[in-house]
Amino acid sequence: MEWGTEGTGDGQFNNPVGIAVASGGSVYVVEKSNDRIQKFTSAGVFVTKWGPQVGNNSGDGQFESPESVAVASDGSVYVADAGNDRIQKFTSEGVFVTKWGEQRGAGDGQFYEPVGIAVASDGSVYVSESRNHRIQKFTSQGVFVTKWGTEGTGDGQFSNPYGVRVASDGSVYVADRGNHRIQKFTSQGVFVTKWGTQGTGDGQFDYPVDVTVASDGSVYVADRDNYRIQKFTSQGVFVTKWGTQGTDDGQFVSPGGVAVAPDGSVYVADERNHRIQKFSVGP
């Protein structure tokens, strides 16, 4: 199934780039060009929204080109507010709770375009920074814990990392966009494995922008410029793929975000088609 058309109304989208599914099945979508979050039921029924475009979009609960959204086990919603170089935390209904960052830089707890965000089962928050080529880890209140990554092609290095997700065992997966690969780390940032090179073959990527992990450990990657989703084992072994360029059902134009629901359904933020698509994926 799918929902959404281009626009600013409830249930419409303008460049939906990030998506997350709560434990109860609610779907949260971040719109880069509408500077807001929308919440839906698992069937795509509109529930609520927040992030009005007022003034310079820098107030609490406002956004400037947000890129990613994540939902904690307690229902808290975290947003990577890239244009404001900060993270914002909300209740499940969009009530502002706290924020951190805002001072652009490369110091601990500072950001330069935070584009990816993930929450672990223990509440730890991981943020990927495209321009600083690193991952930072925080407590649920935004207290800095650790960081890793520098610009490069070596193990544990990044080139414009984007999506980040945490598996149930604490493993951290990063979509290393500019290096056309996925990297896997421990919860403390110790390198575990990697896979992918630039190309169109199975297990290859062309600007992978997001990654997500199912409860069974399966890894899904939004392979943006190949207009497809790829599925792997937790060790990076290719399983299956779907999608081609287009506007029909099951086709994509710049798939920018991918998320897995508790029931195994896969949701894709089809950015340039301004819609969300939902898939049922077999073993």
Short mmCIF file of N, CA, C and O in Angstrom, two decimals, residues 71-166:
data_model
loop_
_atom_site.label_atom_id
_atom_site.label_comp_id
_atom_site.label_asym_id
_atom_site.label_seq_id
_atom_site.Cartn_x
_atom_site.Cartn_y
_atom_site.Cartn_z
N VAL A 71 12.26 6.63 17.19
CA VAL A 71 11.33 6.48 18.30
C VAL A 71 11.92 5.53 19.34
O VAL A 71 12.36 4.43 19.00
N ALA A 72 11.94 5.96 20.59
CA ALA A 72 12.46 5.14 21.67
C ALA A 72 11.39 4.17 22.16
O ALA A 72 10.21 4.30 21.85
N SER A 73 11.81 3.20 22.96
CA SER A 73 10.87 2.19 23.47
C SER A 73 9.81 2.80 24.37
O SER A 73 8.71 2.24 24.52
N ASP A 74 10.10 3.97 24.98
CA ASP A 74 9.11 4.63 25.83
C ASP A 74 8.20 5.56 25.04
O ASP A 74 7.37 6.26 25.61
N GLY A 75 8.36 5.59 23.73
CA GLY A 75 7.53 6.42 22.87
C GLY A 75 8.09 7.78 22.55
O GLY A 75 7.53 8.49 21.70
N SER A 76 9.19 8.15 23.19
CA SER A 76 9.81 9.45 22.89
C SER A 76 10.27 9.50 21.44
O SER A 76 10.75 8.50 20.89
N VAL A 77 10.13 10.67 20.84
CA VAL A 77 10.49 10.87 19.43
C VAL A 77 11.67 11.83 19.34
O VAL A 77 11.62 12.94 19.90
N TYR A 78 12.71 11.40 18.64
CA TYR A 78 13.91 12.22 18.44
C TYR A 78 14.02 12.61 16.98
O TYR A 78 13.78 11.79 16.09
N VAL A 79 14.40 13.87 16.74
CA VAL A 79 14.51 14.37 15.37
C VAL A 79 15.89 14.98 15.14
O VAL A 79 16.36 15.79 15.96
N ALA A 80 16.52 14.58 14.04
CA ALA A 80 17.77 15.20 13.63
C ALA A 80 17.43 16.45 12.84
O ALA A 80 17.06 16.39 11.66
N ASP A 81 17.52 17.59 13.51
CA ASP A 81 17.15 18.89 12.96
C ASP A 81 18.40 19.47 12.28
O ASP A 81 19.08 20.33 12.83
N ALA A 82 18.66 18.98 11.08
CA ALA A 82 19.96 19.22 10.43
C ALA A 82 20.28 20.69 10.22
O ALA A 82 21.39 21.15 10.49
N GLY A 83 19.30 21.44 9.72
CA GLY A 83 19.56 22.85 9.42
C GLY A 83 19.83 23.69 10.64
O GLY A 83 20.47 24.75 10.54
N ASN A 84 19.37 23.24 11.81
CA ASN A 84 19.63 23.95 13.06
C ASN A 84 20.77 23.32 13.85
O ASN A 84 21.03 23.73 14.99
N ASP A 85 21.41 22.30 13.28
CA ASP A 85 22.56 21.64 13.91
C ASP A 85 22.23 21.20 15.34
O ASP A 85 23.00 21.43 16.28
N ARG A 86 21.11 20.52 15.49
CA ARG A 86 20.70 20.10 16.82
C ARG A 86 19.81 18.86 16.76
O ARG A 86 19.32 18.46 15.70
N ILE A 87 19.61 18.27 17.94
CA ILE A 87 18.66 17.18 18.13
C ILE A 87 17.53 17.70 19.00
O ILE A 87 17.77 18.40 19.99
N GLN A 88 16.30 17.34 18.65
CA GLN A 88 15.16 17.69 19.48
C GLN A 88 14.42 16.41 19.90
O GLN A 88 14.33 15.46 19.14
N LYS A 89 13.93 16.43 21.13
CA LYS A 89 13.21 15.30 21.70
C LYS A 89 11.78 15.72 22.03
O LYS A 89 11.56 16.81 22.57
N PHE A 90 10.82 14.84 21.71
CA PHE A 90 9.40 15.13 21.90
C PHE A 90 8.70 13.93 22.54
O PHE A 90 9.22 12.82 22.55
N THR A 91 7.49 14.18 23.04
CA THR A 91 6.63 13.07 23.42
C THR A 91 6.08 12.44 22.14
O THR A 91 6.27 12.96 21.03
N SER A 92 5.34 11.35 22.28
CA SER A 92 4.79 10.67 21.12
C SER A 92 3.76 11.51 20.38
O SER A 92 3.43 11.22 19.22
N GLU A 93 3.26 12.55 21.03
CA GLU A 93 2.26 13.43 20.40
C GLU A 93 2.87 14.74 19.93
O GLU A 93 2.13 15.64 19.49
N GLY A 94 4.19 14.87 20.04
CA GLY A 94 4.86 16.05 19.51
C GLY A 94 5.06 17.19 20.48
O GLY A 94 5.38 18.31 20.07
N VAL A 95 4.89 16.92 21.78
CA VAL A 95 5.16 17.96 22.78
C VAL A 95 6.67 18.05 23.01
O VAL A 95 7.31 17.04 23.29
N PHE A 96 7.22 19.23 22.90
CA PHE A 96 8.66 19.43 23.06
C PHE A 96 9.13 19.05 24.45
O PHE A 96 8.50 19.42 25.45
N VAL A 97 10.27 18.31 24.52
CA VAL A 97 10.84 17.88 25.80
C VAL A 97 12.18 18.54 26.05
O VAL A 97 12.40 19.20 27.06
N THR A 98 13.11 18.37 25.13
CA THR A 98 14.44 18.96 25.31
C THR A 98 15.16 19.02 23.97
O THR A 98 14.65 18.53 22.94
N LYS A 99 16.34 19.61 23.96
CA LYS A 99 17.14 19.73 22.75
C LYS A 99 18.59 19.81 23.15
O LYS A 99 18.93 20.12 24.30
N TRP A 100 19.47 19.50 22.20
CA TRP A 100 20.91 19.72 22.43
C TRP A 100 21.61 19.93 21.10
O TRP A 100 21.13 19.53 20.06
N GLY A 101 22.76 20.60 21.19
CA GLY A 101 23.48 20.98 19.99
C GLY A 101 23.36 22.46 19.76
O GLY A 101 23.59 23.27 20.66
N GLU A 102 22.98 22.85 18.56
CA GLU A 102 22.71 24.22 18.11
C GLU A 102 23.97 25.03 17.84
O GLU A 102 23.92 25.98 17.06
N GLN A 103 25.08 24.68 18.44
CA GLN A 103 26.31 25.42 18.16
C GLN A 103 27.12 24.59 17.15
O GLN A 103 27.68 23.56 17.49
N ARG A 104 27.16 25.05 15.91
CA ARG A 104 27.85 24.30 14.87
C ARG A 104 29.33 24.18 15.19
O ARG A 104 29.99 25.16 15.53
N GLY A 105 29.83 22.95 15.10
CA GLY A 105 31.25 22.75 15.37
C GLY A 105 31.57 21.27 15.35
O GLY A 105 30.74 20.42 15.04
N ALA A 106 32.82 20.96 15.74
CA ALA A 106 33.29 19.58 15.74
C ALA A 106 33.61 19.08 17.14
O ALA A 106 34.16 18.00 17.31
N GLY A 107 33.25 19.85 18.16
CA GLY A 107 33.51 19.44 19.53
C GLY A 107 32.50 18.39 19.98
O GLY A 107 31.52 18.10 19.31
N ASP A 108 32.76 17.80 21.14
CA ASP A 108 31.85 16.81 21.70
C ASP A 108 30.49 17.46 21.96
O ASP A 108 30.39 18.51 22.61
N GLY A 109 29.45 16.85 21.44
CA GLY A 109 28.11 17.38 21.62
C GLY A 109 27.73 18.48 20.67
O GLY A 109 26.60 18.97 20.70
N GLN A 110 28.66 18.88 19.81
CA GLN A 110 28.35 19.83 18.76
C GLN A 110 28.05 19.07 17.47
O GLN A 110 28.43 17.90 17.32
N PHE A 111 27.39 19.75 16.53
CA PHE A 111 27.03 19.09 15.28
C PHE A 111 27.33 19.98 14.08
O PHE A 111 27.31 21.21 14.19
N TYR A 112 27.56 19.32 12.96
CA TYR A 112 27.60 19.99 11.66
C TYR A 112 26.76 19.11 10.73
O TYR A 112 27.22 18.12 10.20
N GLU A 113 25.49 19.49 10.61
CA GLU A 113 24.50 18.75 9.83
C GLU A 113 24.29 17.33 10.34
O GLU A 113 24.70 16.35 9.71
N PRO A 114 23.64 17.20 11.49
CA PRO A 114 23.25 15.86 11.96
C PRO A 114 22.13 15.34 11.08
O PRO A 114 21.05 15.94 11.02
N VAL A 115 22.36 14.24 10.40
CA VAL A 115 21.41 13.76 9.40
C VAL A 115 20.75 12.43 9.75
O VAL A 115 19.72 12.07 9.20
N GLY A 116 21.36 11.67 10.65
CA GLY A 116 20.80 10.38 11.02
C GLY A 116 20.69 10.25 12.52
O GLY A 116 21.52 10.80 13.26
N ILE A 117 19.67 9.53 12.99
CA ILE A 117 19.50 9.36 14.43
C ILE A 117 18.86 8.01 14.71
O ILE A 117 18.04 7.51 13.94
N ALA A 118 19.30 7.38 15.80
CA ALA A 118 18.78 6.08 16.21
C ALA A 118 18.78 6.01 17.72
O ALA A 118 19.60 6.65 18.39
N VAL A 119 17.87 5.20 18.27
CA VAL A 119 17.77 5.02 19.72
C VAL A 119 17.89 3.54 20.04
O VAL A 119 17.19 2.71 19.45
N ALA A 120 18.78 3.21 20.96
CA ALA A 120 18.97 1.82 21.38
C ALA A 120 17.93 1.45 22.44
O ALA A 120 17.24 2.31 23.00
N SER A 121 17.84 0.15 22.73
CA SER A 121 16.85 -0.32 23.71
C SER A 121 17.13 0.22 25.10
O SER A 121 16.22 0.33 25.93
N ASP A 122 18.40 0.59 25.39
CA ASP A 122 18.72 1.16 26.70
C ASP A 122 18.53 2.67 26.75
O ASP A 122 18.84 3.31 27.75
N GLY A 123 18.04 3.25 25.66
CA GLY A 123 17.78 4.68 25.61
C GLY A 123 18.90 5.52 25.03
O GLY A 123 18.73 6.72 24.82
N SER A 124 20.04 4.90 24.77
CA SER A 124 21.16 5.64 24.17
C SER A 124 20.78 6.16 22.78
O SER A 124 20.08 5.47 22.04
N VAL A 125 21.25 7.35 22.48
CA VAL A 125 20.94 8.00 21.20
C VAL A 125 22.21 8.12 20.37
O VAL A 125 23.23 8.63 20.86
N TYR A 126 22.14 7.66 19.13
CA TYR A 126 23.27 7.74 18.21
C TYR A 126 22.93 8.72 17.09
O TYR A 126 21.83 8.68 16.54
N VAL A 127 23.89 9.59 16.77
CA VAL A 127 23.69 10.61 15.75
C VAL A 127 24.81 10.54 14.72
O VAL A 127 25.99 10.50 15.09
N SER A 128 24.45 10.52 13.45
CA SER A 128 25.45 10.57 12.38
C SER A 128 25.52 11.99 11.84
O SER A 128 24.50 12.66 11.66
N GLU A 129 26.74 12.44 11.61
CA GLU A 129 26.97 13.79 11.10
C GLU A 129 27.64 13.72 9.73
O GLU A 129 28.76 13.24 9.60
N SER A 130 26.95 14.22 8.74
CA SER A 130 27.47 14.16 7.38
C SER A 130 28.77 14.94 7.23
O SER A 130 29.75 14.44 6.69
N ARG A 131 28.79 16.16 7.73
CA ARG A 131 29.95 17.04 7.49
C ARG A 131 31.12 16.76 8.43
O ARG A 131 32.26 17.04 8.11
N ASN A 132 30.84 16.22 9.62
CA ASN A 132 31.93 15.88 10.54
C ASN A 132 32.38 14.42 10.39
O ASN A 132 33.30 13.99 11.08
N HIS A 133 31.72 13.68 9.53
CA HIS A 133 32.12 12.30 9.20
C HIS A 133 32.30 11.44 10.45
O HIS A 133 33.32 10.78 10.62
N ARG A 134 31.30 11.45 11.31
CA ARG A 134 31.43 10.71 12.56
C ARG A 134 30.06 10.33 13.13
O ARG A 134 29.02 10.81 12.66
N ILE A 135 30.11 9.47 14.15
CA ILE A 135 28.95 9.11 14.95
C ILE A 135 29.19 9.59 16.37
O ILE A 135 30.28 9.43 16.92
N GLN A 136 28.16 10.18 16.97
CA GLN A 136 28.22 10.55 18.38
C GLN A 136 27.13 9.78 19.14
O GLN A 136 26.04 9.56 18.62
N LYS A 137 27.46 9.41 20.37
CA LYS A 137 26.53 8.68 21.23
C LYS A 137 26.22 9.53 22.46
O LYS A 137 27.12 10.13 23.06
N PHE A 138 24.92 9.57 22.83
CA PHE A 138 24.45 10.37 23.95
C PHE A 138 23.52 9.55 24.84
O PHE A 138 23.00 8.51 24.42
N THR A 139 23.28 10.07 26.04
CA THR A 139 22.21 9.53 26.86
C THR A 139 20.89 10.04 26.29
O THR A 139 20.86 10.88 25.38
N SER A 140 19.78 9.56 26.84
CA SER A 140 18.46 9.99 26.37
C SER A 140 18.18 11.46 26.64
O SER A 140 17.25 12.04 26.07
N GLN A 141 19.01 12.08 27.49
CA GLN A 141 18.86 13.50 27.80
C GLN A 141 19.87 14.37 27.07
O GLN A 141 19.95 15.58 27.31
N GLY A 142 20.66 13.74 26.21
CA GLY A 142 21.61 14.51 25.40
C GLY A 142 22.97 14.70 26.01
O GLY A 142 23.75 15.56 25.55
N VAL A 143 23.30 13.93 27.04
CA VAL A 143 24.64 14.00 27.63
C VAL A 143 25.61 13.19 26.76
O VAL A 143 25.36 12.01 26.47
N PHE A 144 26.70 13.80 26.36
CA PHE A 144 27.67 13.15 25.48
C PHE A 144 28.29 11.94 26.17
O PHE A 144 28.67 12.00 27.33
N VAL A 145 28.42 10.83 25.41
CA VAL A 145 29.01 9.60 25.93
C VAL A 145 30.31 9.27 25.21
O VAL A 145 31.35 9.11 25.83
N THR A 146 30.25 9.16 23.88
CA THR A 146 31.45 8.82 23.12
C THR A 146 31.24 9.19 21.66
O THR A 146 30.15 9.61 21.26
N LYS A 147 32.28 9.03 20.86
CA LYS A 147 32.20 9.34 19.42
C LYS A 147 33.21 8.48 18.69
O LYS A 147 34.16 7.96 19.28
N TRP A 148 32.99 8.33 17.39
CA TRP A 148 34.00 7.67 16.56
C TRP A 148 33.83 8.07 15.10
O TRP A 148 32.76 8.49 14.69
N GLY A 149 34.92 7.95 14.37
CA GLY A 149 34.90 8.25 12.95
C GLY A 149 35.68 9.49 12.56
O GLY A 149 35.68 10.50 13.27
N THR A 150 36.36 9.38 11.44
CA THR A 150 37.01 10.50 10.77
C THR A 150 36.76 10.32 9.28
O THR A 150 36.28 9.27 8.84
N GLU A 151 37.08 11.32 8.49
CA GLU A 151 36.86 11.20 7.06
C GLU A 151 37.89 10.28 6.43
O GLU A 151 39.08 10.38 6.70
N GLY A 152 37.41 9.34 5.61
CA GLY A 152 38.33 8.43 4.94
C GLY A 152 37.61 7.19 4.45
O GLY A 152 36.39 7.09 4.52
N THR A 153 38.40 6.23 3.97
CA THR A 153 37.84 5.00 3.41
C THR A 153 38.20 3.77 4.23
O THR A 153 37.79 2.66 3.89
N GLY A 154 38.95 3.93 5.28
CA GLY A 154 39.35 2.80 6.11
C GLY A 154 38.23 2.30 6.99
O GLY A 154 37.16 2.92 7.09
N ASP A 155 38.48 1.17 7.65
CA ASP A 155 37.50 0.64 8.59
C ASP A 155 37.24 1.65 9.70
O ASP A 155 38.18 2.16 10.33
N GLY A 156 35.96 1.95 9.93
CA GLY A 156 35.62 2.91 10.97
C GLY A 156 35.71 4.36 10.54
O GLY A 156 35.39 5.25 11.33
N GLN A 157 36.11 4.60 9.31
CA GLN A 157 36.10 5.95 8.75
C GLN A 157 34.85 6.11 7.88
O GLN A 157 34.24 5.13 7.47
N PHE A 158 34.50 7.36 7.61
CA PHE A 158 33.28 7.63 6.87
C PHE A 158 33.48 8.71 5.81
O PHE A 158 34.38 9.53 5.90
N SER A 159 32.56 8.70 4.83
CA SER A 159 32.45 9.76 3.86
C SER A 159 30.97 10.15 3.78
O SER A 159 30.17 9.44 3.19
N ASN A 160 30.63 11.22 4.46
CA ASN A 160 29.24 11.69 4.54
C ASN A 160 28.28 10.60 5.00
O ASN A 160 27.35 10.23 4.28
N PRO A 161 28.45 10.08 6.21
CA PRO A 161 27.53 9.06 6.73
C PRO A 161 26.13 9.65 6.89
O PRO A 161 25.97 10.81 7.26
N TYR A 162 25.14 8.82 6.62
CA TYR A 162 23.75 9.27 6.74
C TYR A 162 22.99 8.43 7.76
O TYR A 162 23.08 8.66 8.95
N GLY A 163 22.23 7.46 7.30
CA GLY A 163 21.38 6.71 8.22
C GLY A 163 22.16 5.90 9.23
O GLY A 163 23.23 5.37 8.94
N VAL A 164 21.60 5.77 10.44
CA VAL A 164 22.18 4.96 11.50
C VAL A 164 21.04 4.24 12.22
O VAL A 164 19.96 4.81 12.41
N ARG A 165 21.26 2.97 12.56
CA ARG A 165 20.25 2.20 13.29
C ARG A 165 20.94 1.27 14.29
O ARG A 165 22.09 0.87 14.09
N VAL A 166 20.21 0.92 15.34
CA VAL A 166 20.74 0.03 16.37
C VAL A 166 19.90 -1.24 16.41
O VAL A 166 18.67 -1.18 16.48
#
